[in-house]
Coordinates of N, CA and C in Angstrom, one line a residue:
M21 N 3.6 -50.0 60.1 CA 5.0 -49.7 59.2 C 4.9 -48.8 58.3
R22 N 3.8 -48.9 57.4 CA 3.3 -48.1 56.5 C 3.4 -46.7 56.8
R23 N 2.9 -46.6 58.1 CA 2.6 -45.2 58.3 C 3.8 -44.4 58.4
F24 N 4.8 -45.3 59.3 CA 6.2 -44.4 59.6 C 6.7 -44.2 58.1
E25 N 6.5 -45.1 57.1 CA 6.9 -44.8 55.9 C 6.7 -43.7 55.3
N26 N 5.3 -43.3 55.6 CA 4.7 -42.3 55.1 C 5.0 -41.0 55.7
I27 N 5.2 -41.0 57.1 CA 5.9 -39.8 57.7 C 7.2 -39.5 57.3
L28 N 8.0 -40.4 57.0 CA 9.4 -40.2 56.6 C 9.2 -39.5 55.2
S29 N 8.4 -40.2 54.4 CA 8.1 -39.6 52.9 C 7.8 -38.2 53.0
N30 N 6.8 -37.8 54.0 CA 6.3 -36.5 54.0 C 7.4 -35.5 54.5
L31 N 8.3 -35.9 55.4 CA 9.5 -35.2 55.8 C 10.4 -35.0 54.9
F32 N 10.7 -36.1 53.9 CA 11.6 -36.0 52.8 C 11.1 -35.0 51.9
L33 N 9.8 -35.2 51.6 CA 9.1 -34.2 50.7 C 9.3 -32.8 51.0
R34 N 8.9 -32.5 52.6 CA 9.1 -31.3 52.9 C 10.5 -30.6 52.7
G35 N 11.4 -31.5 53.0 CA 12.8 -31.2 52.9 C 13.3 -30.7 51.6
V36 N 12.7 -31.5 50.7 CA 13.1 -31.2 49.1 C 12.5 -29.9 48.8
I37 N 11.1 -29.6 49.2 CA 10.7 -28.5 48.6 C 11.4 -27.1 49.4
Y38 N 11.7 -27.4 50.6 CA 12.3 -26.3 51.4 C 13.7 -25.9 50.8
I39 N 14.6 -26.9 50.4 CA 15.8 -26.5 49.5 C 15.6 -26.1 48.4
A40 N 14.7 -26.5 47.8 CA 14.4 -26.2 46.1 C 14.1 -24.6 46.3
D41 N 13.2 -24.4 47.2 CA 12.5 -23.0 47.1 C 13.8 -22.2 47.7
G42 N 14.3 -22.5 48.7 CA 15.5 -22.1 49.5 C 16.5 -21.5 48.4
L43 N 16.9 -22.4 47.5 CA 17.8 -22.1 46.4 C 17.5 -20.9 45.6
I44 N 16.1 -21.2 45.0 CA 15.5 -20.1 44.2 C 15.3 -18.6 44.8
V45 N 15.0 -18.5 46.1 CA 14.8 -17.5 46.6 C 16.3 -16.8 46.9
A46 N 17.2 -17.7 47.3 CA 18.8 -17.3 47.4 C 19.2 -16.2 46.1
G47 N 18.9 -17.0 44.9 CA 19.2 -16.4 43.7 C 18.4 -15.2 43.2
S48 N 17.1 -15.1 43.7 CA 16.3 -14.0 43.3 C 16.5 -12.7 43.9
S49 N 17.0 -12.9 45.6 CA 17.2 -12.0 46.4 C 18.6 -11.4 46.0
L50 N 19.3 -12.0 45.4 CA 20.5 -11.4 44.9 C 20.2 -10.0 44.2
L51 N 19.4 -10.1 43.2 CA 19.3 -9.0 42.5 C 18.1 -8.3 42.8
A52 N 17.1 -8.6 43.5 CA 15.9 -7.7 43.7 C 16.4 -6.4 44.2
P53 N 17.0 -6.1 45.1 CA 17.3 -4.7 45.8 C 17.9 -3.8 44.9
I54 N 18.5 -4.3 44.0 CA 19.7 -3.5 43.2 C 19.0 -3.7 41.6
F55 N 18.0 -4.1 41.4 CA 17.4 -4.5 40.2 C 17.1 -3.1 39.2
A56 N 16.8 -1.8 39.9 CA 16.8 -0.8 39.2 C 18.1 -0.3 38.7
I57 N 19.3 -0.4 39.5 CA 20.4 -0.3 38.9 C 21.1 -1.2 38.0
F58 N 20.6 -2.3 37.9 CA 20.9 -2.9 36.5 C 20.2 -2.8 35.8
V59 N 19.3 -2.2 35.6 CA 18.1 -1.7 34.4 C 18.8 -0.6 33.9
E60 N 19.5 0.6 34.7 CA 20.1 1.7 34.2 C 21.4 1.1 33.5
E61 N 22.1 0.1 34.1 CA 23.3 -0.4 33.4 C 23.2 -1.0 32.0
I62 N 21.9 -1.2 31.7 CA 21.7 -1.7 30.2 C 21.0 -0.8 29.3
G63 N 20.8 0.5 29.9 CA 20.2 1.6 29.0 C 18.8 2.1 29.4
G64 N 18.4 1.5 30.5 CA 16.9 1.9 30.8 C 17.0 3.1 32.0
G65 N 16.1 3.1 32.5 CA 15.8 4.1 33.6 C 14.7 3.6 34.7
I66 N 14.2 4.4 35.4 CA 13.4 4.2 36.6 C 11.9 3.6 35.6
P67 N 11.5 4.5 34.8 CA 10.1 3.7 34.4 C 10.0 2.6 33.8
E68 N 11.5 2.0 33.1 CA 11.6 0.8 32.6 C 11.9 -0.3 33.7
A69 N 12.4 0.0 34.5 CA 12.4 -0.7 36.0 C 11.1 -1.0 36.7
G70 N 10.2 0.0 36.6 CA 8.8 -0.1 37.1 C 8.1 -1.0 36.1
I71 N 8.1 -1.0 34.6 CA 7.5 -1.7 33.7 C 7.9 -3.0 34.0
A72 N 9.0 -3.2 33.7 CA 9.7 -4.8 34.2 C 9.2 -5.7 35.3
V73 N 9.0 -4.7 36.7 CA 8.5 -5.4 37.8 C 6.9 -5.6 37.3
A74 N 6.1 -4.5 36.6 CA 4.8 -4.7 36.3 C 4.7 -6.1 35.4
I75 N 5.7 -6.5 34.6 CA 5.2 -7.6 33.6 C 5.4 -8.5 34.4
Y76 N 6.3 -8.6 35.3 CA 6.7 -10.0 36.2 C 5.2 -10.2 36.9
S77 N 4.8 -9.3 37.5 CA 3.7 -9.5 38.7 C 2.2 -9.5 38.0
L78 N 2.0 -8.9 36.8 CA 0.9 -9.0 35.7 C 0.9 -10.7 35.4
T79 N 2.0 -11.0 34.9 CA 1.9 -12.4 34.6 C 1.9 -13.5 35.2
A80 N 2.6 -13.3 36.4 CA 2.3 -14.2 37.7 C 0.8 -14.2 38.1
G81 N 0.3 -12.9 38.4 CA -0.8 -12.8 39.1 C -2.1 -13.4 38.1
L82 N -2.1 -13.2 36.9 CA -3.0 -13.4 36.0 C -2.8 -15.4 35.8
G83 N -1.6 -15.7 35.8 CA -0.9 -16.9 35.2 C -1.5 -17.7 36.6
I84 N -1.4 -17.1 37.7 CA -1.8 -18.1 39.0 C -3.3 -18.4 38.8
I85 N -4.2 -17.6 38.5 CA -5.5 -17.7 38.4 C -5.9 -18.8 37.3
F86 N -5.3 -19.0 36.1 CA -5.1 -20.0 35.1 C -4.6 -21.4 35.6
F87 N -3.4 -21.2 36.1 CA -2.7 -22.5 36.5 C -3.2 -23.4 37.6
S88 N -3.7 -22.3 38.5 CA -4.3 -23.2 39.9 C -5.4 -24.1 39.5
R89 N -6.3 -23.6 38.7 CA -7.4 -24.3 38.2 C -7.1 -25.5 37.4
K90 N -6.1 -25.4 36.7 CA -5.5 -26.5 35.7 C -5.1 -27.4 36.6
E91 N -4.2 -27.2 37.6 CA -3.4 -27.9 38.3 C -4.1 -28.9 39.2
D92 N -5.4 -27.9 39.7 CA -6.4 -28.7 40.6 C -7.2 -29.9 39.9
R93 N -7.4 -29.4 38.3 CA -8.0 -30.6 37.6 C -6.8 -31.7 37.2
I94 N -5.8 -31.5 36.9 CA -4.7 -32.6 36.6 C -4.2 -33.5 38.0
K95 N -4.1 -32.4 39.2 CA -3.6 -33.2 40.3 C -2.3 -33.3 40.5
D96 N -1.3 -33.5 39.1 CA 0.1 -33.6 39.2 C 1.0 -32.5 39.7
Y97 N 0.8 -32.1 41.1 CA 1.5 -31.0 41.5 C 2.8 -31.2 41.7
R98 N 3.5 -32.3 41.7 CA 4.9 -32.5 41.7 C 5.5 -32.0 40.4
R99 N 4.8 -32.4 39.3 CA 5.6 -32.0 38.0 C 5.3 -30.6 37.6
F100 N 4.2 -30.1 38.0 CA 4.1 -28.4 37.7 C 5.1 -27.8 38.6
V101 N 5.5 -28.3 39.9 CA 6.5 -27.6 40.5 C 8.0 -27.6 39.8
V102 N 8.2 -28.7 39.4 CA 9.2 -28.9 38.8 C 9.4 -28.3 37.4
V103 N 8.2 -28.1 36.6 CA 8.2 -27.3 35.6 C 8.7 -25.8 35.7
G104 N 7.8 -25.3 36.9 CA 7.9 -24.1 37.4 C 9.6 -23.8 37.5
Y105 N 10.1 -24.5 38.4 CA 11.6 -24.4 38.4 C 12.5 -24.3 37.0
L106 N 12.0 -25.3 36.0 CA 12.5 -25.3 34.8 C 12.3 -23.9 34.1
L107 N 11.2 -23.4 34.1 CA 10.9 -22.2 33.4 C 11.9 -20.9 34.2
A108 N 12.1 -20.8 35.5 CA 12.8 -19.9 36.2 C 14.3 -20.2 35.5
V109 N 14.9 -21.2 35.6 CA 16.0 -21.5 34.7 C 16.3 -20.8 33.2
C110 N 15.2 -20.9 32.4 CA 14.9 -20.3 31.3 C 14.9 -18.8 31.6
G111 N 14.2 -18.3 32.4 CA 14.2 -16.8 32.8 C 15.3 -16.4 32.9
Y112 N 16.2 -16.9 33.9 CA 17.6 -16.1 34.3 C 18.6 -16.5 33.2
Y113 N 18.3 -17.5 32.4 CA 19.2 -17.7 31.1 C 19.1 -16.5 30.0
I114 N 17.6 -16.3 30.0 CA 17.5 -15.1 29.3 C 18.2 -13.8 29.9
Y115 N 17.9 -13.6 30.9 CA 18.6 -12.4 31.7 C 20.0 -12.4 31.5
F116 N 21.0 -13.5 31.5 CA 22.3 -13.5 31.4 C 22.8 -12.8 30.0
F117 N 21.8 -13.0 29.0 CA 22.4 -12.5 27.7 C 21.5 -11.0 27.3
A118 N 21.1 -10.4 28.4 CA 20.1 -9.1 28.2 C 21.1 -7.9 28.3
T119 N 21.0 -7.3 26.9 CA 22.0 -5.8 26.8 C 20.9 -4.9 26.6
T120 N 19.4 -5.5 26.3 CA 18.4 -4.2 26.2 C 17.5 -4.6 27.3
I121 N 16.5 -3.3 27.4 CA 15.4 -3.5 28.2 C 14.1 -4.4 27.6
V122 N 14.3 -4.7 26.4 CA 13.4 -5.5 25.8 C 13.7 -6.8 26.1
V123 N 14.8 -7.5 26.1 CA 15.5 -8.6 26.6 C 14.8 -8.8 28.1
V124 N 15.2 -8.2 29.0 CA 15.0 -7.7 30.5 C 13.2 -8.1 30.4
Y125 N 12.4 -7.5 29.6 CA 10.8 -7.6 29.6 C 10.7 -9.1 29.5
V126 N 11.1 -9.7 28.3 CA 11.1 -11.2 28.1 C 11.3 -11.8 29.2
A127 N 12.6 -11.7 29.6 CA 12.7 -12.5 30.9 C 12.0 -12.4 32.3
Q128 N 11.5 -11.0 32.4 CA 10.3 -10.8 33.5 C 9.1 -11.7 33.2
F129 N 8.7 -11.6 31.8 CA 7.6 -12.5 31.6 C 8.0 -14.0 31.9
V130 N 9.0 -14.5 31.3 CA 9.1 -15.9 31.6 C 9.2 -16.4 33.2
L131 N 9.8 -15.5 34.0 CA 9.8 -15.6 35.3 C 8.3 -15.4 36.0
G132 N 7.7 -14.4 35.3 CA 6.6 -14.2 36.2 C 5.5 -15.8 35.5
L133 N 5.7 -16.4 34.3 CA 5.3 -17.6 33.9 C 5.8 -18.6 35.0
A134 N 6.9 -18.5 35.3 CA 7.6 -19.5 36.2 C 7.0 -19.5 37.5
T135 N 6.6 -18.4 38.1 CA 5.9 -18.4 39.5 C 4.7 -18.8 39.3
A136 N 3.8 -18.4 38.4 CA 2.4 -18.7 38.2 C 2.2 -20.2 38.0
V137 N 3.1 -21.0 37.3 CA 3.2 -22.5 37.4 C 3.5 -23.1 38.8
R138 N 4.7 -22.6 39.3 CA 5.1 -23.2 40.5 C 4.3 -23.1 41.7
V139 N 3.8 -21.8 41.9 CA 3.4 -21.3 43.2 C 2.3 -22.3 43.8
P140 N 1.1 -22.2 42.8 CA -0.1 -23.0 43.5 C 0.2 -24.5 43.7
A141 N 0.9 -25.1 43.0 CA 1.4 -26.6 43.3 C 2.3 -26.7 44.7
Y142 N 3.3 -25.9 44.8 CA 4.1 -25.6 45.6 C 3.5 -25.5 47.0
D143 N 2.4 -24.8 47.1 CA 1.6 -24.4 48.3 C 0.7 -25.9 48.7
V144 N 0.0 -26.5 47.6 CA -0.5 -27.5 48.0 C 0.4 -28.7 48.5
L145 N 1.4 -28.9 48.0 CA 2.5 -29.9 48.6 C 3.0 -29.6 49.6
L146 N 3.5 -28.6 50.2 CA 3.7 -28.0 51.4 C 2.9 -28.5 52.5
S147 N 1.4 -28.0 52.0 CA 0.6 -28.0 53.2 C 0.3 -29.6 53.5
Q148 N 0.1 -30.3 52.2 CA -0.2 -31.8 52.2 C 1.0 -32.5 53.1
S149 N 2.2 -32.1 52.8 CA 3.5 -32.7 53.6 C 3.4 -32.8 55.2
A150 N 2.6 -31.6 55.7 CA 2.5 -31.6 57.2 C 1.1 -31.3 57.7
P151 N 0.5 -32.5 57.8 CA -0.7 -32.5 58.3 C -0.6 -32.3 59.8
G152 N -1.6 -31.4 60.2 CA -1.4 -31.1 61.4 C -0.4 -30.0 61.9
H153 N 0.4 -29.8 61.4 CA 1.4 -28.8 61.5 C 1.4 -28.0 60.3
I154 N 0.4 -27.5 59.7 CA 0.6 -26.7 58.6 C 1.1 -25.4 58.9
A155 N 0.7 -24.7 60.1 CA 1.3 -23.2 60.4 C 2.6 -23.3 60.6
V156 N 3.2 -24.4 61.3 CA 4.4 -24.6 61.6 C 5.5 -24.8 60.2
A157 N 4.8 -25.2 59.2 CA 5.5 -25.6 58.0 C 5.7 -24.5 56.9
W158 N 4.5 -23.4 57.0 CA 4.5 -22.2 56.3 C 5.2 -21.1 57.4
G159 N 5.2 -21.3 58.5 CA 6.0 -20.7 59.4 C 7.6 -20.7 58.9
N160 N 8.0 -21.8 58.8 CA 9.5 -22.2 58.4 C 9.8 -21.9 57.2
W161 N 8.8 -21.8 56.5 CA 9.3 -21.4 55.0 C 9.2 -19.9 54.8
Y162 N 8.4 -19.0 55.4 CA 8.7 -17.8 55.6 C 9.8 -17.5 56.4
S163 N 10.2 -17.9 57.3 CA 11.5 -17.8 58.0 C 12.7 -17.8 56.8
M164 N 12.7 -19.1 56.4 CA 13.6 -19.1 55.4 C 13.7 -17.9 54.3
V165 N 12.6 -18.0 53.9 CA 12.6 -16.7 52.8 C 13.2 -15.3 53.4
F166 N 12.7 -14.9 54.7 CA 13.3 -13.7 55.0 C 14.7 -13.9 55.3
L167 N 15.1 -14.9 56.0 CA 16.7 -15.1 56.5 C 17.3 -14.9 55.4
V168 N 17.1 -15.8 54.4 CA 17.8 -16.0 53.1 C 18.0 -14.6 52.7
S169 N 16.9 -14.0 52.0 CA 16.8 -12.7 51.7 C 17.5 -11.7 52.2
S170 N 17.7 -11.8 53.7 CA 18.2 -10.6 54.4 C 19.9 -10.7 54.1
V171 N 20.2 -11.9 53.9 CA 21.8 -12.4 53.7 C 22.1 -11.7 52.3
N172 N 21.1 -12.4 51.3 CA 21.6 -12.2 49.9 C 21.6 -10.9 49.5
A173 N 20.5 -10.1 49.9 CA 20.5 -8.9 49.6 C 21.8 -7.8 49.4
F174 N 22.3 -8.0 50.8 CA 23.9 -7.8 50.8 C 24.8 -8.1 50.0
A175 N 24.8 -9.7 50.0 CA 25.7 -10.2 49.1 C 25.8 -10.0 47.7
G176 N 24.5 -9.8 47.0 CA 24.2 -9.4 45.7 C 24.9 -8.1 45.5
A177 N 24.6 -7.4 46.3 CA 25.2 -5.8 46.0 C 26.7 -5.9 45.8
M178 N 27.1 -6.4 46.8 CA 28.8 -6.6 46.8 C 29.4 -7.2 45.9
V179 N 28.7 -8.3 45.3 CA 29.1 -9.0 44.2 C 28.7 -8.3 42.7
A180 N 27.9 -7.4 42.6 CA 27.8 -6.7 41.6 C 28.7 -5.5 41.7
E181 N 29.2 -4.9 42.8 CA 29.9 -3.8 42.7 C 31.5 -4.4 42.4
M182 N 31.7 -5.5 43.1 CA 33.3 -5.9 43.0 C 33.3 -6.9 41.5
F183 N 32.5 -7.6 40.9 CA 32.5 -8.0 39.7 C 31.4 -8.1 38.6
G184 N 30.7 -7.4 38.8 CA 29.7 -6.7 37.7 C 28.5 -7.7 37.8
F185 N 27.5 -7.1 36.9 CA 26.2 -7.8 36.9 C 26.2 -9.0 36.2
Q186 N 27.1 -9.0 35.2 CA 27.1 -10.4 34.5 C 27.5 -11.7 35.5
A187 N 28.4 -11.4 36.2 CA 29.0 -12.4 37.2 C 27.6 -12.6 38.3
L188 N 27.0 -11.5 38.7 CA 25.7 -12.0 39.5 C 24.9 -12.6 38.8
I189 N 24.3 -12.4 37.5 CA 23.3 -13.2 37.0 C 23.8 -14.6 37.0
L190 N 25.0 -14.6 36.5 CA 25.6 -16.0 36.3 C 25.3 -16.8 37.8
I191 N 25.5 -16.1 38.9 CA 25.4 -16.9 39.9 C 24.0 -17.4 40.3
I192 N 23.0 -16.2 40.0 CA 21.6 -16.6 40.2 C 21.1 -17.6 39.3
L193 N 21.9 -17.5 38.1 CA 21.3 -18.7 37.1 C 22.0 -20.1 37.8
M194 N 22.9 -20.1 38.5 CA 23.5 -21.4 39.2 C 22.4 -22.0 40.2
F195 N 22.0 -20.8 40.9 CA 21.1 -21.2 42.3 C 19.7 -21.7 41.6
A196 N 19.3 -21.1 40.6 CA 18.0 -21.5 39.9 C 18.2 -22.9 39.2
F197 N 19.3 -23.3 38.5 CA 19.8 -24.7 38.2 C 19.6 -25.5 39.2
M198 N 20.3 -25.5 40.3 CA 20.3 -26.4 41.3 C 18.9 -26.5 42.1
A199 N 18.0 -25.4 42.1 CA 16.8 -25.6 42.5 C 15.9 -26.4 41.9
F200 N 16.1 -26.4 40.3 CA 15.5 -27.4 39.7 C 16.0 -28.7 39.6
A201 N 17.2 -28.9 40.0 CA 17.9 -30.4 40.0 C 17.2 -30.7 41.2
A202 N 17.2 -30.2 42.4 CA 16.7 -30.5 43.5 C 15.3 -30.9 43.5
S203 N 14.4 -30.3 42.5 CA 13.0 -30.3 42.7 C 12.8 -31.8 42.0
L204 N 13.6 -32.3 41.0 CA 13.4 -33.5 40.5 C 13.4 -34.7 41.5
F205 N 13.9 -34.8 42.5 CA 13.7 -35.7 43.6 C 12.2 -35.9 43.9
L206 N 11.4 -34.5 43.7 CA 9.9 -34.9 44.2 C 9.3 -35.9 43.3
L207 N 9.8 -36.2 42.3 CA 9.1 -37.2 41.1 C 9.9 -38.8 41.9
K208 N 10.5 -38.6 42.6 CA 10.9 -40.2 43.0 C 10.6 -40.3 44.3
I209 N 9.7 -39.4 44.9 CA 9.2 -39.6 46.3 C 7.6 -40.4 46.3
R210 N 7.4 -41.6 46.9 CA 6.1 -42.2 46.9 C 4.9 -41.1 46.8
Q211 N 4.1 -41.4 45.7 CA 3.0 -40.5 45.5 C 1.8 -40.8 46.4
D212 N 1.8 -41.6 47.3 CA 0.7 -41.8 48.2 C 1.4 -41.4 49.5
S213 N 2.1 -40.8 49.8 CA 2.8 -40.5 51.0 C 1.8 -39.6 51.9
N214 N 1.1 -38.8 51.4 CA 0.4 -37.9 52.2 C -0.6 -38.8 53.1
I215 N -0.6 -38.5 54.6 CA -1.4 -38.9 55.7 C -2.2 -37.9 56.2
S216 N -3.3 -38.3 56.9 CA -4.2 -37.4 57.7 C -3.6 -37.2 58.9
K217 N -4.2 -36.2 59.4 CA -3.7 -35.7 60.9 C -4.3 -36.8 62.0
S218 N -5.4 -37.1 61.6 CA -6.1 -38.3 62.5 C -5.3 -39.7 62.4
E219 N -4.7 -40.1 61.3 CA -3.6 -41.3 61.2 C -2.6 -41.0 62.0
I220 N -2.0 -39.9 61.9 CA -1.1 -39.7 62.9 C -1.2 -39.6 64.3
N221 N -2.4 -39.3 64.9 CA -3.0 -39.4 66.1 C -3.0 -40.7 66.5
N222 N -3.6 -41.3 65.7 CA -3.9 -42.7 65.8 C -2.3 -43.5 66.1
L223 N -1.6 -43.2 65.2 CA -0.1 -43.8 65.5 C 0.5 -43.6 66.5
V224 N 0.2 -42.3 67.1 CA 0.8 -41.8 68.5 C 0.3 -42.5 69.7
Q225 N -1.1 -43.0 69.5 CA -1.7 -43.3 70.7 C -1.6 -44.8 70.8
N226 N -1.2 -45.4 69.1 CA -0.9 -46.9 69.3 C 0.7 -47.2 70.0
D227 N 1.3 -46.5 69.7 CA 2.9 -46.3 70.3 C 2.9 -46.0 71.9
E228 N 1.6 -45.3 72.4 CA 1.8 -45.4 73.7 C 1.2 -46.7 74.4

């Protein structure tokens, strides 16, 4: 019975992190294809757009090196994921009030920090939730990312064209907040829910 409960907990855990990351991807993919146009709207240009992307990538890249080590020491992966989504909300909230390129740079730094905090812990949780099926779990995740991005890349352009970037960023902020809200369920799932592949095989054999 305990093993069945663990399997259900793992499935619920995987569902929560898929939903949360699906929401954050849905939001970010609305702006990504037209980011340079947004930068031009607030007085920047192609170089400024490049700098903004570089700030995000540099912050995320260096931050992951730092936070991945800290997260392995602390082991509280779920809380790090939640904090990462909360930082993403803060980053897009800053974006909502961006009228100068400097504010965009600050927002990009916060979003890079959000990625650095969230991604290592997220990767651990997803892998732990799928003992014996890690390739499938990550395959599903990548499929979700590409499919959601393909739809929202076009949707974001249409929203910006019809209602402006302010409305678009408000929608992105809403997606980020929903991702954060969904991630809070991670704190409610049993902390000892992860089981090994051998335990699953034993469970199947016993049923037979």
